[in-house]
Coordinates of C-alpha atoms and ligand atoms in Angstrom, one line a residue:
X1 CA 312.5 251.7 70.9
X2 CA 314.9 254.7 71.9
X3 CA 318.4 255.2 72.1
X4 CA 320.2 256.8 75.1
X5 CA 323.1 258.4 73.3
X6 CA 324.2 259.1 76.6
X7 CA 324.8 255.5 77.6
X8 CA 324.2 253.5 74.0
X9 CA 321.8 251.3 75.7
X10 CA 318.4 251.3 73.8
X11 CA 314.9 251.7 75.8
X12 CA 312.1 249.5 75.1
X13 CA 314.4 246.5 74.0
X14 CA 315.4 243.1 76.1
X15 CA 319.1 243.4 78.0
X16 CA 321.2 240.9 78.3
X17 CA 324.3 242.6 79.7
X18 CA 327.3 240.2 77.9
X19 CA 330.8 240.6 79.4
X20 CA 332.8 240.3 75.6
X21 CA 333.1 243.7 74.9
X22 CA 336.3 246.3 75.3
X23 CA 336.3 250.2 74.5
X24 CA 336.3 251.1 71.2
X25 CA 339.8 252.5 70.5
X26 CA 338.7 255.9 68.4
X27 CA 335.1 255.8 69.7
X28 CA 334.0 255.8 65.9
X29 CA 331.0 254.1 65.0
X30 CA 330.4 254.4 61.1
X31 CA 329.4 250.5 59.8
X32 CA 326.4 248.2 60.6
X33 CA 327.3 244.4 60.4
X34 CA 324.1 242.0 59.9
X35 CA 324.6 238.5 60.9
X36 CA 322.7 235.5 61.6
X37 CA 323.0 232.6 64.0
X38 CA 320.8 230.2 65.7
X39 CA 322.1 227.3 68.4
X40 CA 322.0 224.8 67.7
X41 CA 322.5 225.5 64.2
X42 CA 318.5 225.9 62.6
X43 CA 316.7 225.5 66.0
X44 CA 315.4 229.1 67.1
X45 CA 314.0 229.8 70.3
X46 CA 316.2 228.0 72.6
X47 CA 317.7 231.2 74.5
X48 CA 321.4 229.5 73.8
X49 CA 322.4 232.1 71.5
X50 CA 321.8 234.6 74.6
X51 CA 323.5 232.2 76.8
X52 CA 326.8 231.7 74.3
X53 CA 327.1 236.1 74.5
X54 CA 326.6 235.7 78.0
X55 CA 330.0 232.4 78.1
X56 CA 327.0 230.4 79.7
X57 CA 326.5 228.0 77.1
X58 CA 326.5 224.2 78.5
X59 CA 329.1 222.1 76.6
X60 CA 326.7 218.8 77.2
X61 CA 323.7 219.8 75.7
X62 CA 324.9 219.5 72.4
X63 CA 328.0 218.2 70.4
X64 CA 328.0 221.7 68.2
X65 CA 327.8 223.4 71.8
X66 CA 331.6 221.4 72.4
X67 CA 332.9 223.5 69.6
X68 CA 332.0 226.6 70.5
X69 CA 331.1 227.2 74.2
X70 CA 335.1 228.2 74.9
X71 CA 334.9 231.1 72.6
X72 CA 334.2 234.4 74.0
X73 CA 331.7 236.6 71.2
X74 CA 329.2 239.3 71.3
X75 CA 326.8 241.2 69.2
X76 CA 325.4 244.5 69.9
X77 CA 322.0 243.0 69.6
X78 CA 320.0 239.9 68.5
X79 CA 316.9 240.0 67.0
X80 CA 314.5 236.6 67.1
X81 CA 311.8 235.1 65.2
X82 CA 309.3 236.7 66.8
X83 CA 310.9 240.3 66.5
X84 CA 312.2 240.7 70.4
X85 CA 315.2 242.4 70.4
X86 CA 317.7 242.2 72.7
X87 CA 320.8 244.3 73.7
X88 CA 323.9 242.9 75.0
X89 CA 326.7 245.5 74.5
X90 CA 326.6 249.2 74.5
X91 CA 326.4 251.2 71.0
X92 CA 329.6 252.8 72.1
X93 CA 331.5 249.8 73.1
X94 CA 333.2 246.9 71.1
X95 CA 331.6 244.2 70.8
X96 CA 333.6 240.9 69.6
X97 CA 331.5 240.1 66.4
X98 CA 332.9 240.7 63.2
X99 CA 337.2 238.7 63.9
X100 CA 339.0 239.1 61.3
X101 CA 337.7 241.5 58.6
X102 CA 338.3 244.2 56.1
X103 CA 336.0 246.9 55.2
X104 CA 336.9 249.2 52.8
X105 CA 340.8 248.4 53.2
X106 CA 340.1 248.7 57.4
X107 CA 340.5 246.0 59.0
X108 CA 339.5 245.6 62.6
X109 CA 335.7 245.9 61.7
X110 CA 334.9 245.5 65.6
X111 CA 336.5 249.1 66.5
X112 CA 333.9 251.5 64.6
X113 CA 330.9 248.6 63.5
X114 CA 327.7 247.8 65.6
X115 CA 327.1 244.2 65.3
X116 CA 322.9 242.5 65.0
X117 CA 322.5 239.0 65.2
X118 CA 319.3 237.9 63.4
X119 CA 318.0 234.5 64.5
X120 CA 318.1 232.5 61.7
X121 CA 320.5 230.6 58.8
X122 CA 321.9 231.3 55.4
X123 CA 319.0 229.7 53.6
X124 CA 315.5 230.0 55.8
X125 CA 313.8 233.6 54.8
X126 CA 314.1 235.2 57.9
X127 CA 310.5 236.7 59.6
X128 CA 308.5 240.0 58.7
X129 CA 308.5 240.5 62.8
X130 CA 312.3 240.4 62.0
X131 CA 312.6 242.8 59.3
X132 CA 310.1 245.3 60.9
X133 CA 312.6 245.1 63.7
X134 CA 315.8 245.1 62.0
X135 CA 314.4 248.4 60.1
X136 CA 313.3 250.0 63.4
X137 CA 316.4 249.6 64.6
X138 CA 318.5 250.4 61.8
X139 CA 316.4 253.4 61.4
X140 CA 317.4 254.3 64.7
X141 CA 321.2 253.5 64.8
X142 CA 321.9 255.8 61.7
X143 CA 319.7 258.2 63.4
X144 CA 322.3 258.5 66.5
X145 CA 325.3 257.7 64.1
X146 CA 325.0 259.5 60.6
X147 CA 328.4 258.1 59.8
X148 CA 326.3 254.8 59.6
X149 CA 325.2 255.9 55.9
X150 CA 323.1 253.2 53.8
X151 CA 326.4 252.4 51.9
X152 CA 328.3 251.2 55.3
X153 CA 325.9 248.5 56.0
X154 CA 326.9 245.2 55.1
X155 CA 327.2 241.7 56.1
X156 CA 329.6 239.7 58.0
X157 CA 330.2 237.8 55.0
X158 CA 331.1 241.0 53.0
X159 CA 334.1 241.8 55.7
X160 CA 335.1 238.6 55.9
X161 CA 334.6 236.9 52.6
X162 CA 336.1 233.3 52.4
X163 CA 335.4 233.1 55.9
X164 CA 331.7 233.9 57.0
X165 CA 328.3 233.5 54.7
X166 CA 326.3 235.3 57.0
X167 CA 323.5 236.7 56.4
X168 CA 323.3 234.6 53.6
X169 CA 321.4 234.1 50.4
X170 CA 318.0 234.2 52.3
X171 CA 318.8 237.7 53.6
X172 CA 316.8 240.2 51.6
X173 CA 318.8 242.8 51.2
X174 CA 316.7 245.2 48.3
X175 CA 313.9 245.3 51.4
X176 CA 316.6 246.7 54.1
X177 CA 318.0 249.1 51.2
X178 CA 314.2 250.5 50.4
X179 CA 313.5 251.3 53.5
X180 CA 316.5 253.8 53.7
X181 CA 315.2 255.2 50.7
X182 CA 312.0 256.0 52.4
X183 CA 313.2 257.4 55.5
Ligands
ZN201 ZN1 328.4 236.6 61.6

């Protein structure tokens, strides 16, 4: 895995180009948002969640799929069971993950946050592929960014409390936070 600063698209991951995204209005990037999600809800593997950041979902397939197909979202990247990780907006663009949220009295988390998806739900233990993944590439993101400290990464459900649960209880967070100490 390898960042092009250059272009903010990382080598030696998937791309799925999504077209939700704008510019980011100060170019800041100082806050890493984890997230989960799976479509349908708890059912991994089914390439929908790639298809929803891509507006291709089909409304038919599934009653949940009705709800949300209309919505136009992005996250930087997404990383599956398995470990595959896959890019679908530039580091240095917005990408339309976080809505409405507050971090650290900012709100607007989408203008200076990169936003990764892990496939999963609030209470299935997500995968060691997963974490291995998620630490590889967090490892890399504060490399490029050093404004992306270990203190300004969080969880949608942090910047939008009330509202979002993701990651979730099954996240673990004390194995993300040791492996900043020992980088
Ligand atoms: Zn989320």
């Amino acid at each position: 895995m390898h960042l092009d600063r250059a272009t903010g698209w990382c080598h030696g991951v998937r791309h799925c180009p999504s077209p939700n995204f704008n510019q980011r209005p100060a170019g800041e990037i100082s806050l890493l948002v984890i997230h989960n999600i799976s479509l349908p809800p708890g059912q991994f593997g089914t390439g929908r969640v790639q298809q929803f950041f891509q507006n291709a979902l089909q409304r038919c397939e599934h009653p949940f799929f009705e709800e949300i197909a209309g919505l136009q979202v992005s996250a930087h990247f997404l990383i599956e069971r398995d470990g595959a990780v896959t890019q679908f907006v530039s580091c240095l663009d917005r990408a339309w993950h976080a809505g409405v949220s507050c971090f650290d009295g900012r709100e607007g988390c989408n203008d200076f946050s990169i936003g990764i998806e892990l496939e999963g739900t609030d209470h299935e233990p997500f995968s060691d592929a997963q974490y291995r993944a998620l630490i590889e590439l967090c490892r890399l993101l504060q490399g490029a960014y050093p404004a992306i400290t270990p203190e300004r990464v969080c969880g949608h459900s942090d910047i939008a409390p009330g509202r979002k649960t993701d990651p979730g209880p099954a996240f673990d967070w004390q194995r993300l936070r040791a492996a900043f100490i020992t980088c």
